mmCIF file of C-alpha atoms in Angstrom:
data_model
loop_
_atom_site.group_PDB
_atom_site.id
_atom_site.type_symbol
_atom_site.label_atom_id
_atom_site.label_comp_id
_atom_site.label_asym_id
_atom_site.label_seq_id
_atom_site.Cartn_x
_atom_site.Cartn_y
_atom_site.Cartn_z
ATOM 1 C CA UNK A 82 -23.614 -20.788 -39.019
ATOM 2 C CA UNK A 83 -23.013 -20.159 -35.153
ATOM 3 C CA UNK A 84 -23.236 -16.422 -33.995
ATOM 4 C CA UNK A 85 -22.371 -15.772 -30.606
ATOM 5 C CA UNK A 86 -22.466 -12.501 -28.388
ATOM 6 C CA UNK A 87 -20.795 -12.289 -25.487
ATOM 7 C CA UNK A 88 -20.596 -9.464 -22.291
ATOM 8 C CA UNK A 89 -18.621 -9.799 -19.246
ATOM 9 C CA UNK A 90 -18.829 -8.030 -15.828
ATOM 10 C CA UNK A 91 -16.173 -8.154 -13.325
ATOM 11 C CA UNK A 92 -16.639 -6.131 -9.713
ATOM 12 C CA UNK A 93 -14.415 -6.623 -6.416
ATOM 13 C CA UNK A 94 -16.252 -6.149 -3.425
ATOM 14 C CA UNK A 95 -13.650 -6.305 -0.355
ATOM 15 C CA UNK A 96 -11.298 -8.952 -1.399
ATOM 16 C CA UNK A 97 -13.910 -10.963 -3.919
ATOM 17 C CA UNK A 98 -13.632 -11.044 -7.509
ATOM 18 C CA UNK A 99 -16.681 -11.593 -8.610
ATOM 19 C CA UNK A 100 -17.692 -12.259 -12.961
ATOM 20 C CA UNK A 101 -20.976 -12.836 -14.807
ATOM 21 C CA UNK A 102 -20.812 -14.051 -18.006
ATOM 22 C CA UNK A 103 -24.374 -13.959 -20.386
ATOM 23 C CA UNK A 104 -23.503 -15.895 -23.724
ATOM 24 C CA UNK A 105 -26.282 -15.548 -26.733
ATOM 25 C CA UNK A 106 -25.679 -18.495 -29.386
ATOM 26 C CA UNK A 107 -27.494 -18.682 -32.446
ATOM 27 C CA UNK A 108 -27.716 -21.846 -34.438
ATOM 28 C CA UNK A 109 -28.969 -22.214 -37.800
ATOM 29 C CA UNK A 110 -32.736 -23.471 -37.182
ATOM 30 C CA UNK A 111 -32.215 -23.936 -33.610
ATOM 31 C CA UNK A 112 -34.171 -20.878 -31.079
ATOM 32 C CA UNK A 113 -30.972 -18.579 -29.317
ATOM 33 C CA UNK A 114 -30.076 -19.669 -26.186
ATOM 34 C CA UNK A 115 -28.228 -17.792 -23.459
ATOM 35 C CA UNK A 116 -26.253 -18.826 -21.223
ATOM 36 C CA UNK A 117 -25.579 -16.845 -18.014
ATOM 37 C CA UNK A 118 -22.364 -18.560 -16.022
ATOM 38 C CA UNK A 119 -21.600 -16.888 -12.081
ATOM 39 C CA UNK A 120 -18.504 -17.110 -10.305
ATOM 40 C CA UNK A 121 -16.604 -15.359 -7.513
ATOM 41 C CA UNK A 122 -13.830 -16.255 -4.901
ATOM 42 C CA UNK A 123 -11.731 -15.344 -2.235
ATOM 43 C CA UNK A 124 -7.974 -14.231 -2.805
ATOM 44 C CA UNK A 125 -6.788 -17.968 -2.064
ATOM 45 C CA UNK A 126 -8.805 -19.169 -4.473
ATOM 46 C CA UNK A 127 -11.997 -20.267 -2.077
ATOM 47 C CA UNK A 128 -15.365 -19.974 -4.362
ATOM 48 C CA UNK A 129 -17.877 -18.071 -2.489
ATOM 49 C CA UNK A 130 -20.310 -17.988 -5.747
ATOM 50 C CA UNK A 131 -20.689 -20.467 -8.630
ATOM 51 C CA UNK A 132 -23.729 -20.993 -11.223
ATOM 52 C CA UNK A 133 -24.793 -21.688 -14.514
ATOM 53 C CA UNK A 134 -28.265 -21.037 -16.298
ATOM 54 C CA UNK A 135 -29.112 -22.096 -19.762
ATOM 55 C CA UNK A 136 -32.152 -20.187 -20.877
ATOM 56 C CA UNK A 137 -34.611 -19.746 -23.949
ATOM 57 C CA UNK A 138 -33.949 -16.404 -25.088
ATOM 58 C CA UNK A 139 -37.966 -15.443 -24.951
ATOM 59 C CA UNK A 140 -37.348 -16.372 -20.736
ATOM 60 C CA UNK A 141 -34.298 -14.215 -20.503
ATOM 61 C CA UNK A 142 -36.370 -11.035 -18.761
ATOM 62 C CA UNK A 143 -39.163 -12.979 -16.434
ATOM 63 C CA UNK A 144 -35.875 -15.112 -14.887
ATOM 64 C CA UNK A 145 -33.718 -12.009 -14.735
ATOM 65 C CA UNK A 146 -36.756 -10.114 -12.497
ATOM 66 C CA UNK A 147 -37.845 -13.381 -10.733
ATOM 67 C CA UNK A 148 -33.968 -13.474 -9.194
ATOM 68 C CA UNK A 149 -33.588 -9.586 -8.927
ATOM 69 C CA UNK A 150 -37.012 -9.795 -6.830
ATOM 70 C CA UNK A 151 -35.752 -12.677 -5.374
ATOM 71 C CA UNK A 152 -32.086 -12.080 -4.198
ATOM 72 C CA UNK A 153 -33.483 -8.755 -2.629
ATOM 73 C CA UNK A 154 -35.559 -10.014 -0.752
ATOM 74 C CA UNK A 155 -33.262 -12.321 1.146
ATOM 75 C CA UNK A 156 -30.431 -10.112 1.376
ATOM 76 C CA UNK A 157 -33.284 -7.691 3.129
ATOM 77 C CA UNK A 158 -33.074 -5.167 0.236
ATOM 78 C CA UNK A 159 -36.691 -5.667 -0.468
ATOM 79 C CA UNK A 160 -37.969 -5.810 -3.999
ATOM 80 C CA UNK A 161 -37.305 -2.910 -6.685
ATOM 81 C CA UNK A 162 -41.139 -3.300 -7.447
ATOM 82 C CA UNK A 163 -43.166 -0.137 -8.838
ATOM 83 C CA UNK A 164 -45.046 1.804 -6.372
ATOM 84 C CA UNK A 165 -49.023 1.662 -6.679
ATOM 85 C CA UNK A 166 -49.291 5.165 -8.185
ATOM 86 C CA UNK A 167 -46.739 5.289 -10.698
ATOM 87 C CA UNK A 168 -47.409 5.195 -14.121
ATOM 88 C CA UNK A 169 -46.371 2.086 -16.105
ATOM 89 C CA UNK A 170 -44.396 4.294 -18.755
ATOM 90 C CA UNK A 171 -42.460 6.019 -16.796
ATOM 91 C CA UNK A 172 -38.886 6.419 -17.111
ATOM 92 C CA UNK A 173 -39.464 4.038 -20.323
ATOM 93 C CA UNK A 174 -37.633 5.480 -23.670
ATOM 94 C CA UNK A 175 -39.752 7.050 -26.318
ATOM 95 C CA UNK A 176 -40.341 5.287 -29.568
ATOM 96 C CA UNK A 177 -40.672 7.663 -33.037
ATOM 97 C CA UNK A 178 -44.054 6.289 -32.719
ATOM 98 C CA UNK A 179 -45.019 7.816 -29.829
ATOM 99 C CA UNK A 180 -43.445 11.250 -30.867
ATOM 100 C CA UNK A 181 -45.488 11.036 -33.344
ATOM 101 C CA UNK A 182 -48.475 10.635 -31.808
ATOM 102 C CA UNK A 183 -47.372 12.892 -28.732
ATOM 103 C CA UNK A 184 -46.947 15.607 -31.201
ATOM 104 C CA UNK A 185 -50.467 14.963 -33.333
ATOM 105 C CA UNK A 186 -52.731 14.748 -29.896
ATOM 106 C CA UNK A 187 -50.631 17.868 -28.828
ATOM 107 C CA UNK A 188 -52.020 19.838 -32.129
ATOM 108 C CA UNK A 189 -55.518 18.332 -31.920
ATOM 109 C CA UNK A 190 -55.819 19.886 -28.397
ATOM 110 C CA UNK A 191 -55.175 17.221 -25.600
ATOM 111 C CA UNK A 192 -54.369 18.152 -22.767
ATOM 112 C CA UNK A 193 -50.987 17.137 -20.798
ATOM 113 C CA UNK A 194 -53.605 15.166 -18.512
ATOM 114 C CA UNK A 195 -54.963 13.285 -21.480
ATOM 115 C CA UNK A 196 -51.777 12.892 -22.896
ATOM 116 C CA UNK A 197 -50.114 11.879 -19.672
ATOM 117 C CA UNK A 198 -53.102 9.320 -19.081
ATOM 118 C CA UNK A 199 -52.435 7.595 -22.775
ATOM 119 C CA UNK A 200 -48.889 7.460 -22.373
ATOM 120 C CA UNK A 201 -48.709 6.164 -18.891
ATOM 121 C CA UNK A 202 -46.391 8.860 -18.056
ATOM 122 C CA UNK A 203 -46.119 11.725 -15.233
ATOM 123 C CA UNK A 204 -47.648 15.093 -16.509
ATOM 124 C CA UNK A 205 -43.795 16.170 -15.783
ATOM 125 C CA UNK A 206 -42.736 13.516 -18.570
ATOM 126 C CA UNK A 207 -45.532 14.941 -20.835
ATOM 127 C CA UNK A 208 -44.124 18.553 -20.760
ATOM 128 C CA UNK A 209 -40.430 17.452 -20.640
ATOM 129 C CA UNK A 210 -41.339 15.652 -23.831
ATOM 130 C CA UNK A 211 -43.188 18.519 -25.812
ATOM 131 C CA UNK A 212 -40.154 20.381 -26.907
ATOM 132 C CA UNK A 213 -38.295 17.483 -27.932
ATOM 133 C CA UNK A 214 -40.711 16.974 -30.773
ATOM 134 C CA UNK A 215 -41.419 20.644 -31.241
ATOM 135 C CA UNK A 216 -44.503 21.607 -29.358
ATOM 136 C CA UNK A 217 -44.826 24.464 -27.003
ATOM 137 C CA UNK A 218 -45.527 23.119 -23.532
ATOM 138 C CA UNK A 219 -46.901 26.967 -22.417
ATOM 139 C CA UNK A 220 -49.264 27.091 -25.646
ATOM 140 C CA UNK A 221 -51.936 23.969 -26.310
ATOM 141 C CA UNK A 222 -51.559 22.886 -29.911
ATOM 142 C CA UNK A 223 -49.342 25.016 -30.536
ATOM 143 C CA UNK A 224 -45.580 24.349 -32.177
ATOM 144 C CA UNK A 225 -42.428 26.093 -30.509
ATOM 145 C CA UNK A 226 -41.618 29.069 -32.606
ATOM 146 C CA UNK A 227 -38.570 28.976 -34.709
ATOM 147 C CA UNK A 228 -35.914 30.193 -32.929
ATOM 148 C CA UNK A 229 -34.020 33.425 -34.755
ATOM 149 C CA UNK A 230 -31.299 31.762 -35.543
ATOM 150 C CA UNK A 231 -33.608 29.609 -38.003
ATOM 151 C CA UNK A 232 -35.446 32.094 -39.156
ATOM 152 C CA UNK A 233 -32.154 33.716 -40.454
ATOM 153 C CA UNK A 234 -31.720 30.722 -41.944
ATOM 154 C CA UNK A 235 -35.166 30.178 -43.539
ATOM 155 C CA UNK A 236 -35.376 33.792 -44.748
ATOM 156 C CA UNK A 237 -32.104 33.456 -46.686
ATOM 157 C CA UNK A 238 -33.413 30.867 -48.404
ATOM 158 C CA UNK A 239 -36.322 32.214 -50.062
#
């Protein structure tokens, strides 16, 4: 069986169409390829951008940052690269995981440094992140307090 996925991206910049095409087929017993096909042209027709790629799906992120890094720099854009000080998780979603964790090292009494240090996130990440998994950011190891209108709730109930 053949399963194929496929997302297509059209923009106009001035009078060129430009499309990008990124194919995923997967073949019984064969590894998923992708294919990643480039086109654009001028209103009569004129191509001003044509490619192919075939890669190995496991290749599919070093290539994409290798021509993002790449393309950048000779359009004189420069390269998207991190800055020395910023931490490697940052801006990165959150896994249930890490809540998990965020939210048990809260309790046991790390502080937002410590925390901010295992994560790899910004000490502003850290405390944006405490509430979401129901720690008070203001009180070390402590939970949020239940809001009144679940206590109402909770109250009814027993």
């Amino acid at each position: 069986m053949t399963i194929i996925q496929e997302h297509r991206t059209e923009v106009r910049s001035g009078d060129i169409q430009y499309q990008v095409a990124v194919v995923t087929r997967t073949e019984d017993g064969e590894p998923e390829r992708v294919t990643v096909t480039v086109g654009g042209e001028r209103p009569d027709g004129e191509p001003v951008v044509e490619g192919r790629l075939e890669l190995d799906v496991t290749s599919v992120a070093t290539v994409a940052e290798l021509l993002d890094t790449s393309l950048r720099t000779f359009a004189g854009g420069g390269s998207r690269r991190r800055s020395r000080g910023r931490p490697a998780q940052q801006g990165r979603p959150w896994t249930d995981e890490m809540d998990a964790d965020l939210e048990a090292r809260w309790l046991a009494g790390d502080s937002v440094t410590e925390l901010a240090r295992h994560f790899a996130r910004t000490p502003g990440g850290i405390r944006a992140r405490l509430p979401r998994v129901g720690c008070d950011p203001e009180h070390p190891g402590n939970h949020l307090p239940t809001p009144p209108s679940l206590r109402e709730a909770e109250e009814g109930a027993d």
